mmCIF file of C-alpha atoms and ligand atoms in Angstrom:
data_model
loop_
_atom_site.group_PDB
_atom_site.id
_atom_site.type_symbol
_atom_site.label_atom_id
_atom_site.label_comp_id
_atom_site.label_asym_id
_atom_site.label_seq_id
_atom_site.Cartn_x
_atom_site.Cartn_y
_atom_site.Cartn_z
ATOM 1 C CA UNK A 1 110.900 52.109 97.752
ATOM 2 C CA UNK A 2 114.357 50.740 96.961
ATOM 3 C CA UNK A 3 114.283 51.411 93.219
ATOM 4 C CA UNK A 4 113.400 54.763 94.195
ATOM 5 C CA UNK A 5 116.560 55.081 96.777
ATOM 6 C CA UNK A 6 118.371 53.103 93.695
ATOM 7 C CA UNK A 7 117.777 56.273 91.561
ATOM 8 C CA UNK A 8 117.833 58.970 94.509
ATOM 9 C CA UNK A 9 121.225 57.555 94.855
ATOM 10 C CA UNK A 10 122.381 58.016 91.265
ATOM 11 C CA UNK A 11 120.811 61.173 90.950
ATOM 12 C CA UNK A 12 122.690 62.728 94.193
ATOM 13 C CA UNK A 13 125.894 60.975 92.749
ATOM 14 C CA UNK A 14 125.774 62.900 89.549
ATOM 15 C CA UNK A 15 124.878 65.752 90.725
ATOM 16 C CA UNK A 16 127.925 65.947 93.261
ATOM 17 C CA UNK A 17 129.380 64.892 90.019
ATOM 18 C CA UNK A 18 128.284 68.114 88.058
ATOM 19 C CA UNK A 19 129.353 70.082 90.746
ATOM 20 C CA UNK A 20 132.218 69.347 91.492
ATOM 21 C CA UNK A 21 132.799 70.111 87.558
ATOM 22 C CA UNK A 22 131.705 73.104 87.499
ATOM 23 C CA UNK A 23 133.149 74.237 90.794
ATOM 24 C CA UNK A 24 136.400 73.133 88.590
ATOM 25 C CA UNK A 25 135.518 75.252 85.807
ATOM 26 C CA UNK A 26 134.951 78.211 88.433
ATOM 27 C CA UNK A 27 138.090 77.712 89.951
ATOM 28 C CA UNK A 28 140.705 77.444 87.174
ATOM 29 C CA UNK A 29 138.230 80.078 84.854
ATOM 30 C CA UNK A 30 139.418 82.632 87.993
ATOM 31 C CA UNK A 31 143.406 82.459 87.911
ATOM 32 C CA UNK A 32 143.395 85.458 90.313
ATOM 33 C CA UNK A 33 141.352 85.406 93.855
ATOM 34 C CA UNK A 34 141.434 88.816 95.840
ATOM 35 C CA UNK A 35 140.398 88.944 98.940
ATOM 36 C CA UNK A 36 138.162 92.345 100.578
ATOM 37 C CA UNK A 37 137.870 93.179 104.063
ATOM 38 C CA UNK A 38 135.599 95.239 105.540
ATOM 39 C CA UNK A 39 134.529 96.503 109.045
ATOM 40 C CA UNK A 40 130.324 96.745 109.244
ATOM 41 C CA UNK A 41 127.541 94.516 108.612
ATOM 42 C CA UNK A 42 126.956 93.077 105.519
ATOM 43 C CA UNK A 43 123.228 95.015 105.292
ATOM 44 C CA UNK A 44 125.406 98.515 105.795
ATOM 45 C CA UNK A 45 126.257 100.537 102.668
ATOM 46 C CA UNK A 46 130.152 100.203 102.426
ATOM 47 C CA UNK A 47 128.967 95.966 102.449
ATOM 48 C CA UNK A 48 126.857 96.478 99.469
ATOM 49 C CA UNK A 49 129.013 98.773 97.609
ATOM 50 C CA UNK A 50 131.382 96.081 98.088
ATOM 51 C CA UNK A 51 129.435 93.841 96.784
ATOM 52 C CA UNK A 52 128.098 95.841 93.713
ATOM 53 C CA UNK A 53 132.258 96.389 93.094
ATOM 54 C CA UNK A 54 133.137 92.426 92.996
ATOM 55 C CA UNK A 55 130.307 91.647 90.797
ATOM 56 C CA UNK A 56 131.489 94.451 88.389
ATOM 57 C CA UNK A 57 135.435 93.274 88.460
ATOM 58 C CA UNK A 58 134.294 89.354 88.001
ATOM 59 C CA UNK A 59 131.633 90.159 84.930
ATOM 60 C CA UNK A 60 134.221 92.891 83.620
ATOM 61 C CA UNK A 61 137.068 90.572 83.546
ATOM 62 C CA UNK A 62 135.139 87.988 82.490
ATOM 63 C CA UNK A 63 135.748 85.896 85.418
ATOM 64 C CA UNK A 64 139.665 85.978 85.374
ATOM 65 C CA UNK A 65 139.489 87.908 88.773
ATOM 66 C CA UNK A 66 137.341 86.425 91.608
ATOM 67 C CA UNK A 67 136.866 88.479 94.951
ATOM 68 C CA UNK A 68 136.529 86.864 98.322
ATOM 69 C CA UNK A 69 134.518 89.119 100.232
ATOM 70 C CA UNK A 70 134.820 89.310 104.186
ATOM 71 C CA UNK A 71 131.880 91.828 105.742
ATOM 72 C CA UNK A 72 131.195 92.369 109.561
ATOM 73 C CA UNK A 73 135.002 92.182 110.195
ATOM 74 C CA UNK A 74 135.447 88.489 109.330
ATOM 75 C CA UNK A 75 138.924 89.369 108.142
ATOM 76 C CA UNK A 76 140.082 92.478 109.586
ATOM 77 C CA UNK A 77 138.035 95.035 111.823
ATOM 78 C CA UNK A 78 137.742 98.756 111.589
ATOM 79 C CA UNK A 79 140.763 99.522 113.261
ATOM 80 C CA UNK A 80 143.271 96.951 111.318
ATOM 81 C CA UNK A 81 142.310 97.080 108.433
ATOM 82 C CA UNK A 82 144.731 99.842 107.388
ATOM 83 C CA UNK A 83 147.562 97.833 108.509
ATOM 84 C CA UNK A 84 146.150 94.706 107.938
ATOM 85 C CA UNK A 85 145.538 95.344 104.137
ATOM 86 C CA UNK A 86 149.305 97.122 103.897
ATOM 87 C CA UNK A 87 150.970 93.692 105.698
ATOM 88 C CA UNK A 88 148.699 91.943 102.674
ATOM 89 C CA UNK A 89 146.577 89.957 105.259
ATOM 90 C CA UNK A 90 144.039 91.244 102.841
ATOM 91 C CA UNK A 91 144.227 92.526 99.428
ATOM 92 C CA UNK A 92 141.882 94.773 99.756
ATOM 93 C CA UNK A 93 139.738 96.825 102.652
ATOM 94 C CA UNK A 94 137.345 99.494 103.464
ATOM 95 C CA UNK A 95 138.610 101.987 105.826
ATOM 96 C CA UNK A 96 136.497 104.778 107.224
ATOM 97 C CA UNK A 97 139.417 107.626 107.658
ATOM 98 C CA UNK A 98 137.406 109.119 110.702
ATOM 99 C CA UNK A 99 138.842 105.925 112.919
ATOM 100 C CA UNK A 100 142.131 107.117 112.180
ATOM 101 C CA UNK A 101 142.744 110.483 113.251
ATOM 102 C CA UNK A 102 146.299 112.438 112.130
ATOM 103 C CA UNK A 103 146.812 110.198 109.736
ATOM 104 C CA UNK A 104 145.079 111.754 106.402
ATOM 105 C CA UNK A 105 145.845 115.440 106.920
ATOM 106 C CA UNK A 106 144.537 115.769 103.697
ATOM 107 C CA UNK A 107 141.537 113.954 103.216
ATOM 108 C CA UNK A 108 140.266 114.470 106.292
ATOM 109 C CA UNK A 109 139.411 117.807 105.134
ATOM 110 C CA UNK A 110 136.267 116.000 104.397
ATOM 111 C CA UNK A 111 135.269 115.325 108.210
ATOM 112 C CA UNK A 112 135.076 119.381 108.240
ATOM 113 C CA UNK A 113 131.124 120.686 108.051
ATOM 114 C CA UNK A 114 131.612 122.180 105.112
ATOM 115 C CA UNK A 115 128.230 122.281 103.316
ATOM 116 C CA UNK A 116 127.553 118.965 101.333
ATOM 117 C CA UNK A 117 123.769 118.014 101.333
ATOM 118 C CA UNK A 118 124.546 114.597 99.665
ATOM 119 C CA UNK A 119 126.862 111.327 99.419
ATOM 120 C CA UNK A 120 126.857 111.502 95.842
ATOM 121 C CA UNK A 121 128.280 115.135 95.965
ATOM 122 C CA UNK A 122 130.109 114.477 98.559
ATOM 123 C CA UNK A 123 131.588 111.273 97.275
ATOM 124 C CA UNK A 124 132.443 112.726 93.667
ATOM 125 C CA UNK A 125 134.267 115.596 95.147
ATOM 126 C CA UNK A 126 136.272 113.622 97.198
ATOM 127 C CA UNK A 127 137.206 111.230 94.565
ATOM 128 C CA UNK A 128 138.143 114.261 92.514
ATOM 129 C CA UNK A 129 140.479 115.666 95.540
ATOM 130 C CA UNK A 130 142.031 112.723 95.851
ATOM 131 C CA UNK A 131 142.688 112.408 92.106
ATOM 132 C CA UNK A 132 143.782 115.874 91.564
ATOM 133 C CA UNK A 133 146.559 115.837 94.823
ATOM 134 C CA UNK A 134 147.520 112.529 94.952
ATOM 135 C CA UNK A 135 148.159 112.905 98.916
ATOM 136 C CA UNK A 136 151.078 111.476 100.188
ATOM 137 C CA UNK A 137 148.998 109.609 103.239
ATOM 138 C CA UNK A 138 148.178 107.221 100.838
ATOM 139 C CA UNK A 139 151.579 106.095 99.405
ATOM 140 C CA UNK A 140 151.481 102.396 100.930
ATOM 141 C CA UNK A 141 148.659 101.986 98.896
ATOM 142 C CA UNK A 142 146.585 101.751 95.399
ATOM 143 C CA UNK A 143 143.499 102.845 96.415
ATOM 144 C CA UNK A 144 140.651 101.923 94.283
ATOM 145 C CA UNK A 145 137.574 104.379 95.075
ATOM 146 C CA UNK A 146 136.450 106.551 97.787
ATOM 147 C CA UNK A 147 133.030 107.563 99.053
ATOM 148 C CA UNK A 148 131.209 109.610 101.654
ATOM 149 C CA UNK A 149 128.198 108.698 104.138
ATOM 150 C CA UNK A 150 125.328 111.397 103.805
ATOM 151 C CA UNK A 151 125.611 114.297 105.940
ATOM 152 C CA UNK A 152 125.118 113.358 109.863
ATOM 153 C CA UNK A 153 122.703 113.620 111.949
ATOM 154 C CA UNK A 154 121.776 112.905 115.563
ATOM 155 C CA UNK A 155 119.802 109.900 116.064
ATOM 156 C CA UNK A 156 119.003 109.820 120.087
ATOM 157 C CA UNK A 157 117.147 108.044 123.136
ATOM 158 C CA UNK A 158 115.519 110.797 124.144
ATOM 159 C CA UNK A 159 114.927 114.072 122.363
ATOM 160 C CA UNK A 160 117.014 116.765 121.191
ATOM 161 C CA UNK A 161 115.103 119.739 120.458
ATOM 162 C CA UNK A 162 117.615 122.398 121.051
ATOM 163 C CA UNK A 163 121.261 123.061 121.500
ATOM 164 C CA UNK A 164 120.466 122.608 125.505
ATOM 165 C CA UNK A 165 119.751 119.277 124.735
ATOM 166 C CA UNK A 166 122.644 118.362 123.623
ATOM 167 C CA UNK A 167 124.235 119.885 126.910
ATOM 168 C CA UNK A 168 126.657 117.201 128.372
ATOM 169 C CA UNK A 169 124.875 114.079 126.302
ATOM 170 C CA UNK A 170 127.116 111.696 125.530
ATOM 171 C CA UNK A 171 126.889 110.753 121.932
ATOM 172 C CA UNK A 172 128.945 108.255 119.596
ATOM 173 C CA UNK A 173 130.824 109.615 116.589
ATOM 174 C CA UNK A 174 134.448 109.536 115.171
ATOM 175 C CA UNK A 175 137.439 111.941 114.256
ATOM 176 C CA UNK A 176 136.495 115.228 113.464
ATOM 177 C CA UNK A 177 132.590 114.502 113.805
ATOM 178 C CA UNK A 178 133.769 113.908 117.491
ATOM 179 C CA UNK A 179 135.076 117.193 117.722
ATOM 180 C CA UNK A 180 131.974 119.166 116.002
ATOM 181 C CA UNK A 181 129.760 117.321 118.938
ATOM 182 C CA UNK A 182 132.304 118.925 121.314
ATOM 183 C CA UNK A 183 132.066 122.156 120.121
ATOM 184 C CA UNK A 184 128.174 121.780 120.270
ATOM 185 C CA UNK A 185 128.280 121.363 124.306
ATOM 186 C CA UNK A 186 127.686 117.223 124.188
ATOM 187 C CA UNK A 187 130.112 114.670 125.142
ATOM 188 C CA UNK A 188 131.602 112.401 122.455
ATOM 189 C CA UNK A 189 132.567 109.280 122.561
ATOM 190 C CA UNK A 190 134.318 107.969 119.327
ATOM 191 C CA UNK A 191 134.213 104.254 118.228
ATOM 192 C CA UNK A 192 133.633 102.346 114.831
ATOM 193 C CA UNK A 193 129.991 102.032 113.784
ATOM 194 C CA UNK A 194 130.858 98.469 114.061
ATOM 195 C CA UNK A 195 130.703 99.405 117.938
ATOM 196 C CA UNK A 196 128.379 101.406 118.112
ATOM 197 C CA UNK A 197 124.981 98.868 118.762
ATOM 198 C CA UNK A 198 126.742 97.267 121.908
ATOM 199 C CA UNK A 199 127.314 100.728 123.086
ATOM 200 C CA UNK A 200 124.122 101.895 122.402
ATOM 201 C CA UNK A 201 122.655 98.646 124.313
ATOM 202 C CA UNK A 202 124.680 99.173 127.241
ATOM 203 C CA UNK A 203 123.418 102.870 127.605
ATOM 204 C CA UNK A 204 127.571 103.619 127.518
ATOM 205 C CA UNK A 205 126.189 106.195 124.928
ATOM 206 C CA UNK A 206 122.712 107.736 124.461
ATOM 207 C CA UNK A 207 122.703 108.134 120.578
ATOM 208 C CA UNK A 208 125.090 108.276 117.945
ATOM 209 C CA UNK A 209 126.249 111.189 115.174
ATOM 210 C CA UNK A 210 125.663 109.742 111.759
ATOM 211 C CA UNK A 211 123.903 109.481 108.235
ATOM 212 C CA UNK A 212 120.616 108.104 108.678
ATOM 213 C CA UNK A 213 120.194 105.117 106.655
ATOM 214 C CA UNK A 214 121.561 103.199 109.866
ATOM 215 C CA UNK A 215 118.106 103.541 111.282
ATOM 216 C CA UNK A 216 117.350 100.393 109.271
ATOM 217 C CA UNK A 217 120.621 99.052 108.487
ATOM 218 C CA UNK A 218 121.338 98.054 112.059
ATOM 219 C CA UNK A 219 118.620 98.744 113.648
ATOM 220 C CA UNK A 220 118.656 101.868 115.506
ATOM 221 C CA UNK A 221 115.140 103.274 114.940
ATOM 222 C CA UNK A 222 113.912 100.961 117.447
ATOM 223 C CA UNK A 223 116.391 102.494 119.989
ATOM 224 C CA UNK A 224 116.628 105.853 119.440
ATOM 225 C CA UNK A 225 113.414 107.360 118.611
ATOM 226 C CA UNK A 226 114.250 110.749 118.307
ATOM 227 C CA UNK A 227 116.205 111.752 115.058
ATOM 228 C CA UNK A 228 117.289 115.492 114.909
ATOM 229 C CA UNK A 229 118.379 116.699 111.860
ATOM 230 C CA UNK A 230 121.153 118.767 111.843
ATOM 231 C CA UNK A 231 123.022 117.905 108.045
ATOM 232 C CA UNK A 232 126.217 118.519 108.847
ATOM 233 C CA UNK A 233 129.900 116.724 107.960
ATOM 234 C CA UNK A 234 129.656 113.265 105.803
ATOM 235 C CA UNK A 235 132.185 110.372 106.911
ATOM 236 C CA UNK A 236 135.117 109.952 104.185
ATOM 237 C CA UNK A 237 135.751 106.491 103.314
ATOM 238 C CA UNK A 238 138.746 105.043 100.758
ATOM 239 C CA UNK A 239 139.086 101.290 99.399
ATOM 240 C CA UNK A 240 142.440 100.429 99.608
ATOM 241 C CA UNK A 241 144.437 97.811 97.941
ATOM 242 C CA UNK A 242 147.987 96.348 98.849
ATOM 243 C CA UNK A 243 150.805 97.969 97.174
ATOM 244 C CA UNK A 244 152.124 94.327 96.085
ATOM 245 C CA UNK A 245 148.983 92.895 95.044
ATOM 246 C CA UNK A 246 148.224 95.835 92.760
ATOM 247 C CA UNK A 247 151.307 95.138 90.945
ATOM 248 C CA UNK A 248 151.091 91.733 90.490
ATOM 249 C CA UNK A 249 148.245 92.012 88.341
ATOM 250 C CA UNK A 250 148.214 92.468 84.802
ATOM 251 C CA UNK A 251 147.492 95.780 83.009
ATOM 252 C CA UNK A 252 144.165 94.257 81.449
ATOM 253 C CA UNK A 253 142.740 94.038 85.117
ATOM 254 C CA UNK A 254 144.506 97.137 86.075
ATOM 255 C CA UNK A 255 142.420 99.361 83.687
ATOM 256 C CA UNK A 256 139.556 97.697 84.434
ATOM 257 C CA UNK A 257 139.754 98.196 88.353
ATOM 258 C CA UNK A 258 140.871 102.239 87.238
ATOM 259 C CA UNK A 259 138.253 102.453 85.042
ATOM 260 C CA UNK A 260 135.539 101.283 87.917
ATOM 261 C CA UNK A 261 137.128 104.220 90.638
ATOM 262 C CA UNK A 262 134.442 107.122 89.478
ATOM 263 C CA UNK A 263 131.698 104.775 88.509
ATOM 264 C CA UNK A 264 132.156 103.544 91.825
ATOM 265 C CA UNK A 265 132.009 106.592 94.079
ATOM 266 C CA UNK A 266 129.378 108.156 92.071
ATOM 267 C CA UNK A 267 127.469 104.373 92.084
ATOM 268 C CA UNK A 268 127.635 104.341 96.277
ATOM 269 C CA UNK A 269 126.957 108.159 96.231
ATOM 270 C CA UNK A 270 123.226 107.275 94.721
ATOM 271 C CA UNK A 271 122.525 103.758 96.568
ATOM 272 C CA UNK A 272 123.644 105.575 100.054
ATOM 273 C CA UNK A 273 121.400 109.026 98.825
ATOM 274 C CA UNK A 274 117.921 106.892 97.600
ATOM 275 C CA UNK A 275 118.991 104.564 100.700
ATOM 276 C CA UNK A 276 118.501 107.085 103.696
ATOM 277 C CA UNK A 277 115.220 107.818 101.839
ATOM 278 C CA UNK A 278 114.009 104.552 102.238
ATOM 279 C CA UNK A 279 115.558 103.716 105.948
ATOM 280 C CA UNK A 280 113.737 106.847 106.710
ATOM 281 C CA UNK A 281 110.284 106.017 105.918
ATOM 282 C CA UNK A 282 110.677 102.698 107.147
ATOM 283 C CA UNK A 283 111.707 103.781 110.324
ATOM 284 C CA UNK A 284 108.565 106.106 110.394
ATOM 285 C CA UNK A 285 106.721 103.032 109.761
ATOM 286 C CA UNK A 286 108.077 100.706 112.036
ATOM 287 C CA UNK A 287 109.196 102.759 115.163
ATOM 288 C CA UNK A 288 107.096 106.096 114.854
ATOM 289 C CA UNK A 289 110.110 107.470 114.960
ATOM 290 C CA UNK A 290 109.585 111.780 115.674
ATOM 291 C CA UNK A 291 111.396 113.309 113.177
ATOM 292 C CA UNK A 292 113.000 117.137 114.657
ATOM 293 C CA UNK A 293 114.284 120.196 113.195
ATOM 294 C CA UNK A 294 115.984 122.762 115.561
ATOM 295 C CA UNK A 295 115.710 126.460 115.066
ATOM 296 C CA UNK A 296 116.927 128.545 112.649
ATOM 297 C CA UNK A 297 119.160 130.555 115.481
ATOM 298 C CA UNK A 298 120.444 126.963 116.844
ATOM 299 C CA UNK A 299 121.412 125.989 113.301
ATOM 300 C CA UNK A 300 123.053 129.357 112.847
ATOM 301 C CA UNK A 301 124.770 128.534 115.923
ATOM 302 C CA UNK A 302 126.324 125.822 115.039
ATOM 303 C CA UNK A 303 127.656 126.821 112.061
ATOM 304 C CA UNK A 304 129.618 129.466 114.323
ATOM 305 C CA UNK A 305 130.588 126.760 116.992
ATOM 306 C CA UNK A 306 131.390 124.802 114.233
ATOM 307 C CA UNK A 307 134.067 127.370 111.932
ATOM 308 C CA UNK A 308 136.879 127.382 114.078
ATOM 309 C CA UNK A 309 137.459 123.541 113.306
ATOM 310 C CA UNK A 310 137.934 124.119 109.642
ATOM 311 C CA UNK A 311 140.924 126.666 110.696
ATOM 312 C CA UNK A 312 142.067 123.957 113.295
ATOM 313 C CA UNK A 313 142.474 121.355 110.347
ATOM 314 C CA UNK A 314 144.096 124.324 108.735
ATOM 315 C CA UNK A 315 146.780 124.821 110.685
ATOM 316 C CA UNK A 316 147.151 120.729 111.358
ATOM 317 C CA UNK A 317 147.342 119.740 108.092
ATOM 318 C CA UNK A 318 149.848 122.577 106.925
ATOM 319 C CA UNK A 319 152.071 120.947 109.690
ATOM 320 C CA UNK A 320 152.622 118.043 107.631
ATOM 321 C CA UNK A 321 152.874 120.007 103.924
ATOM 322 C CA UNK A 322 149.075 120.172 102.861
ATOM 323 C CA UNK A 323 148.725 123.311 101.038
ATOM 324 C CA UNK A 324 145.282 123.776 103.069
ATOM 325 C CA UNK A 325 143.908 126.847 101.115
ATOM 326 C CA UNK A 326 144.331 124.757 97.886
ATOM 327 C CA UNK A 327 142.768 121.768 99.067
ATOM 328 C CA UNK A 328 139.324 124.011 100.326
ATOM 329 C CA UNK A 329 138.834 125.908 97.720
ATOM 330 C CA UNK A 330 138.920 122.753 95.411
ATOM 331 C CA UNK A 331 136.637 121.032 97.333
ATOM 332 C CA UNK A 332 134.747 124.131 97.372
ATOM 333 C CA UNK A 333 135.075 124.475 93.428
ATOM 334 C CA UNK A 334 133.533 120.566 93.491
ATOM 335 C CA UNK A 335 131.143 121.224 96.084
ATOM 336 C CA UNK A 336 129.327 123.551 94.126
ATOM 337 C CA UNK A 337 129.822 121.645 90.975
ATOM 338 C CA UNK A 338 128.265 118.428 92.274
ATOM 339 C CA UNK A 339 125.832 119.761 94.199
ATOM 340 C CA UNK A 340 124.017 122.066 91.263
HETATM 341 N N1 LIG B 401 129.002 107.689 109.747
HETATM 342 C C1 LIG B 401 130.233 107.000 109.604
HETATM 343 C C2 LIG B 401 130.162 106.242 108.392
HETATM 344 C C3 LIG B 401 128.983 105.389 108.264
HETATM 345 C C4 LIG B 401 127.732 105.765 107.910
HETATM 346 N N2 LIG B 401 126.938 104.657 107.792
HETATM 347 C C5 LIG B 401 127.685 103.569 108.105
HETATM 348 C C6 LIG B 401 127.367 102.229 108.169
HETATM 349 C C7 LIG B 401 128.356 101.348 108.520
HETATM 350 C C8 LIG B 401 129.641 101.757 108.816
HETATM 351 C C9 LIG B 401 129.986 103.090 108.760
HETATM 352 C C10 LIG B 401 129.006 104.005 108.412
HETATM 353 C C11 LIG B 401 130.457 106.291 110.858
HETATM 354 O O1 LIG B 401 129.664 106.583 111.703
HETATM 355 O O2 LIG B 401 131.362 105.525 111.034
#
């Protein structure tokens, strides 16, 4: 028995000893840490993009650049981030523009219903339109990649077969998503996602206004049962980075982080696509969840409910210099690209 401690002993010392070695070599291999903040769960899809992002950066630049990521606001929550990351309390964070409403005149354009059936369209064409204008609203920042959600959807207690349904119903969503729910006769209520499950619990809402892969992500198929499809607007997202960390790094890591922004957007467009798939049927699986299309005169109706925001975002984001014509028909132009 003692030899055996004897050598149990050794052993564990070495090994503390190997470890500590190569935690060593880990450490001074990296000579630059960044640290990523983001709002959601770590199960949710801007979490595993995140994810998919640092492993890329670290294998890319061969381990000089190691990222520190912080999901389920850890380091900054939906709401501070966008400050947070521009004080550099973070170097880098996931913001979902819908939580901050006025402040991308332009991007929000994509918060509009405007006809996307995917997050890899979707994501691609925003990517593009943020590429080809360059928007001011993002000045304080480098901003790595941007994304969407799929199209939304209405994931509720108790069933929603037709526009009367939604009569008064007080739903969760954010930004303009809020407003399309207005329009539609129910009663919004916006809040993060991250939110959204204590509000749900609490019966302070009776569903929520989003893609569907949250069914399984956190866990709403087992309370909301009833899951109306209705496609409309995805959820922009951006990854920003601070202004001073960007330039502090050197131009090798620069390209690579530029060269990741597509691969990136059209990388989460695919996982968040093949994702709802999957959510979906496991949801139908676990919950029995009733799956409900409206009809075709309630979806024509809310595309007519529904037009009179895009001219509302016209007119708001010509207020603040957005050539607003431009910016649709070049998300248009994309739309149709991506979408073939
Ligand atoms: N629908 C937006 C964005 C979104 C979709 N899925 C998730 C998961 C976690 C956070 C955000 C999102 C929203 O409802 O906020």
């Amino acid at each position: 028995m003692m030899r055996t401690g004897k050598v149990t002993g050794i052993l564990t010392v070495l090994m503390f000893c190997v470890s500590l070695l190569g935690s060593f070599a880990v450490a001074s291999a990296a000579e630059i840490s960044l640290s990523y903040a983001n709002f959601p769960p770590a199960k949710t899809f801007p979490c595993i993009q995140m994810e998919r992002w640092k492993q890329e950066v670290e294998k890319r630049t061969g381990g000089k650049v190691q990222v520190q990521t912080y999901p389920g606001s850890t380091l900054l929550g939906a709401k501070n981030t966008l400050r947070g990351v521009m004080q550099g309390q973070a170097d880098i964070g996931c913001i979902s523009l819908a939580y901050h409403p006025g402040v991308f005149p332009l991007c929000s354009v994509f918060e509009l219903p405007l006809g996307f059936t995917s997050s890899y369209s979707a994501s691609l064409a925003l990517w593009d339109l943020y590429n080809k204008f360059q928007p001011k609203e993002f000045r304080k920042f480098k901003v790595l990649t941007m994304f969407a959600s799929a199209p939304s959807n209405l994931m509720t207690k108790q069933p929603v077969r037709s526009l009367a349904d939604l009569n008064g119903l007080e739903l969760r969503a954010s930004g303009i998503l809020s407003k399309i729910l207005e329009s539609l006769g129910a009663t919004p209520v916006s809040m993060p996602m991250s939110a959204t499950p204590e509000a749900l619990q609490k019966g302070v809402v009776k569903g929520l206004f989003s893609s569907f892969e949250v069914l399984k992500d956190l866990n709403f198929a087992e309370i909301c049962r009833y899951e109306t499809e209705t496609n409309t607007a995805v959820y922009p997202f951006a990854i920003i980075m601070n202004r001073n960390s960007w330039n502090a790094l050197p131009d090798d890591v620069k390209k690579v982080l530029n060269d990741l922004g597509r691969e990136q957007a059209e990388w989460t467009g695919k996982y968040m696509d093949q994702h709802v798939k999957d959510s979906l049927a496991w949801a139908k699986d676990k919950y029995s969840i009733e799956m409900i299309k409206m009809s075709e005169a309630d979806m024509k109706t809310i595309k007519e409910k529904t037009l009179p925001l895009i001219e509302d975002w016209k007119k708001k984001a010509a207020a603040k210099g957005v050539d607003a014509d431009a910016v649709l028909s070049e998300v248009e132009a994309s739309r149709v690209k991506y979408e073939k």
